[in-house]
Short mmCIF file of N, CA and C in Angstrom, two decimals:
data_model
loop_
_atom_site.label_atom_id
_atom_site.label_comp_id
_atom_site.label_asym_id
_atom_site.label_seq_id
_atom_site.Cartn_x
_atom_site.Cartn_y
_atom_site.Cartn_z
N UNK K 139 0.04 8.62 -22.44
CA UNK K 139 -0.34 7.29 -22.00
C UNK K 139 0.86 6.56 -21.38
N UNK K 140 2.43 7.02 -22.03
CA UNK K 140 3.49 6.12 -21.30
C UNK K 140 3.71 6.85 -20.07
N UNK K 141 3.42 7.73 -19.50
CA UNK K 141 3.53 8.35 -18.21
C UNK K 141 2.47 7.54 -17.23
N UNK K 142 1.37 7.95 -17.58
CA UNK K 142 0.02 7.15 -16.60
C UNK K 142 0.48 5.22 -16.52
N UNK K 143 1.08 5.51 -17.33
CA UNK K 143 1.73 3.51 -17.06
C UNK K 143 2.75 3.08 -16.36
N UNK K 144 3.46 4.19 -16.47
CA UNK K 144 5.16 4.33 -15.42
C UNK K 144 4.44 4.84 -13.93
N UNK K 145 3.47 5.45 -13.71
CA UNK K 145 3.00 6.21 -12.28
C UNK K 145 2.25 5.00 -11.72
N UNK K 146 1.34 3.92 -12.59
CA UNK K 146 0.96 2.75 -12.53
C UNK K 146 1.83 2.14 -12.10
N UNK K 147 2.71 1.86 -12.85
CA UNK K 147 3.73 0.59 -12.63
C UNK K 147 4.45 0.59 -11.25
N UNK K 148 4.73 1.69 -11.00
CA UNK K 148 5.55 2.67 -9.47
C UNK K 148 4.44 2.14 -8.65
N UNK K 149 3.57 2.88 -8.38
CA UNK K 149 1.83 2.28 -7.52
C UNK K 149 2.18 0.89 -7.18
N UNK K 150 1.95 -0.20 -8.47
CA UNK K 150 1.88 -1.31 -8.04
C UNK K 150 2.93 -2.12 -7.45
N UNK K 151 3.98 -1.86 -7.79
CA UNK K 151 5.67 -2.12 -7.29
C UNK K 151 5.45 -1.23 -5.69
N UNK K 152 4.77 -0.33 -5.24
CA UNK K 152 4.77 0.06 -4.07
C UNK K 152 3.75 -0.93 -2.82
N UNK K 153 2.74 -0.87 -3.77
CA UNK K 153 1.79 -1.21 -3.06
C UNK K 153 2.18 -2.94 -3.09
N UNK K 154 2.81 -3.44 -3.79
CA UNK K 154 3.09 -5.07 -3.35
C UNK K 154 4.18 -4.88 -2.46
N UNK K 155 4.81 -4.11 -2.70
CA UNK K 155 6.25 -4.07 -1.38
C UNK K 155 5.52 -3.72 0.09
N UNK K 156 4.80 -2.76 -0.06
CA UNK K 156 4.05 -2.37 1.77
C UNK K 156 3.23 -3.48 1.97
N UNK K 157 2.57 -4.31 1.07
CA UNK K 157 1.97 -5.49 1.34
C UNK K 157 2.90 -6.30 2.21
N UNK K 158 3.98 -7.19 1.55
CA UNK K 158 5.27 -7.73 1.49
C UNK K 158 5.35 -7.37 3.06
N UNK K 159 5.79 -6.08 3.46
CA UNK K 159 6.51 -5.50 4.96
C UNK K 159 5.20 -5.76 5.69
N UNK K 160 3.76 -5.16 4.94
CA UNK K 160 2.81 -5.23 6.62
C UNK K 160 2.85 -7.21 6.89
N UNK K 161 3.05 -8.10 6.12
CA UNK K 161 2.41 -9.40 6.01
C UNK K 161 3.44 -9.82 7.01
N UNK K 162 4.51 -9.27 7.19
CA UNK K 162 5.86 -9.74 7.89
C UNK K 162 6.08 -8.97 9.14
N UNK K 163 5.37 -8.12 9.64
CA UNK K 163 5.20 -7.75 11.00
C UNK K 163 4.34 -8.36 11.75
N UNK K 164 4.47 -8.33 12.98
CA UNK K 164 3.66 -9.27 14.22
C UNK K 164 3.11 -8.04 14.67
N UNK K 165 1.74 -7.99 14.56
CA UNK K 165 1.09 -6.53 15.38
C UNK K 165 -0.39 -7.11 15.63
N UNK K 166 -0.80 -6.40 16.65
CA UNK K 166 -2.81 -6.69 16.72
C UNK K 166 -3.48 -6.23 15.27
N UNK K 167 -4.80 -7.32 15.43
CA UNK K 167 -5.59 -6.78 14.13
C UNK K 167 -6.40 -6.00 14.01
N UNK K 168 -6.19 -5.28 14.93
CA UNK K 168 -6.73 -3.83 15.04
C UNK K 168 -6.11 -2.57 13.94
N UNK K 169 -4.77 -3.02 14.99
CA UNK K 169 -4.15 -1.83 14.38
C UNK K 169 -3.50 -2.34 12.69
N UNK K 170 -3.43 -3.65 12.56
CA UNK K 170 -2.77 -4.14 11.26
C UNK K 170 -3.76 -3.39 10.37
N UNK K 171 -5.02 -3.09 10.90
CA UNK K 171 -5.96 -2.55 9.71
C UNK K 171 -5.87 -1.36 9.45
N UNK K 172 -5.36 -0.22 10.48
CA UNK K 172 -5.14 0.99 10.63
C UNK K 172 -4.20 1.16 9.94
N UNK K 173 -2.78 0.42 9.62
CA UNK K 173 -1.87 0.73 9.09
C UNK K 173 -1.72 0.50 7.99
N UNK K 174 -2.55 -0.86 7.63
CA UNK K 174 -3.11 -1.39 6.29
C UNK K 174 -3.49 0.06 5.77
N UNK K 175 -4.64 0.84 6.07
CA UNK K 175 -4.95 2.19 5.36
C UNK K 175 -4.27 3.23 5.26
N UNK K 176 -3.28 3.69 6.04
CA UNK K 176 -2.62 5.05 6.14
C UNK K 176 -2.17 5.36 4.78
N UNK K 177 -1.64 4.19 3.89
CA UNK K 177 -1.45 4.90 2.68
C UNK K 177 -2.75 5.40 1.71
N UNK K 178 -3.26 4.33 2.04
CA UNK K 178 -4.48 4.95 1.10
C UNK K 178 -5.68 6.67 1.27
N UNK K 179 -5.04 6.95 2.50
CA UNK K 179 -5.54 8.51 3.48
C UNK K 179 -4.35 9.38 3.45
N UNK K 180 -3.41 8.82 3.04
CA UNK K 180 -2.45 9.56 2.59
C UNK K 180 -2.37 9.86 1.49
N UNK K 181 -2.88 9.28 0.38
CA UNK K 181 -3.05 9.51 -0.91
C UNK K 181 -4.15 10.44 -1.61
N UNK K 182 -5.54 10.45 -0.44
CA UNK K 182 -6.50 10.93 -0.44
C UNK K 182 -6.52 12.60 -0.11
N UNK K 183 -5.56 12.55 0.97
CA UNK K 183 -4.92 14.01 1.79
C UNK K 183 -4.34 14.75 0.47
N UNK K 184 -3.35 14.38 0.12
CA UNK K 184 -2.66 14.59 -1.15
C UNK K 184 -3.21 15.16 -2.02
N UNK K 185 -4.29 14.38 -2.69
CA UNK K 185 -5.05 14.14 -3.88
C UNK K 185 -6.02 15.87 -3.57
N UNK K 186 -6.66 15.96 -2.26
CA UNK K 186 -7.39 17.03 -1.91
C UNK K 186 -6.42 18.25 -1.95
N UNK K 187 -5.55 18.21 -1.33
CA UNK K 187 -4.33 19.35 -1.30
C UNK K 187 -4.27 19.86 -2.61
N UNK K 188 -3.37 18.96 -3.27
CA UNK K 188 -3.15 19.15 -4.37
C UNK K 188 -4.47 20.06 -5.59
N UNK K 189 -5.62 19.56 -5.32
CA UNK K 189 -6.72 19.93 -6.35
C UNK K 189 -7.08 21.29 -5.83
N UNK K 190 -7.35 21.31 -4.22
CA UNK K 190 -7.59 22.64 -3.71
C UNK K 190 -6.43 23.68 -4.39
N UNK K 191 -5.49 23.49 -4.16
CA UNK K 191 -4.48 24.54 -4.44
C UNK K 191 -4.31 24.68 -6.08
N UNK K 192 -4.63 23.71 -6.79
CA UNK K 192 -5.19 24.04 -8.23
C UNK K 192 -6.35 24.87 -8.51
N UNK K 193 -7.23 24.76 -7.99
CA UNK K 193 -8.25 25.61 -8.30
C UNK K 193 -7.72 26.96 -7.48
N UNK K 194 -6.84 27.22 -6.26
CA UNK K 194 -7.00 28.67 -6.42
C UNK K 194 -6.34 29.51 -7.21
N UNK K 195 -5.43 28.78 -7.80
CA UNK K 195 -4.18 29.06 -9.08
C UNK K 195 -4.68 29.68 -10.06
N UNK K 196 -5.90 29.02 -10.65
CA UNK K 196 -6.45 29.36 -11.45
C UNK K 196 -7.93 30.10 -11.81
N UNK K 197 -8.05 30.57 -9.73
CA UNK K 197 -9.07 31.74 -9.69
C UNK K 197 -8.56 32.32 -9.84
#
């Protein structure tokens, strides 16, 4: 449980800092939204990688 709270705590200390940097750039709101997501499709990419290559580990 003190691990899943430290990987938490990291997350949210990340995710208020990229907040912090996107709120302080001048860009269209187009793309502010596109960039707004990249982490979260980056995390998703990851998340798939990662599980795929678990399960063939353990075929």
């Amino acid at each position: 449980m003190n691990r899943k709270k430290l990987i938490l705590g990291l997350c949210l200390l990340a995710g208020t800092g990229y907040f912090g940097l996107l709120s302080q750039l001048e860009m269209n709101g187009i793309l502010r939204n596109y960039v707004a997501l990249m982490p979260v499709q980056a995390a998703a990419l990851l998340y798939v990688l990662l599980r795929s290559k678990q399960r063939n580990t353990t075929a």
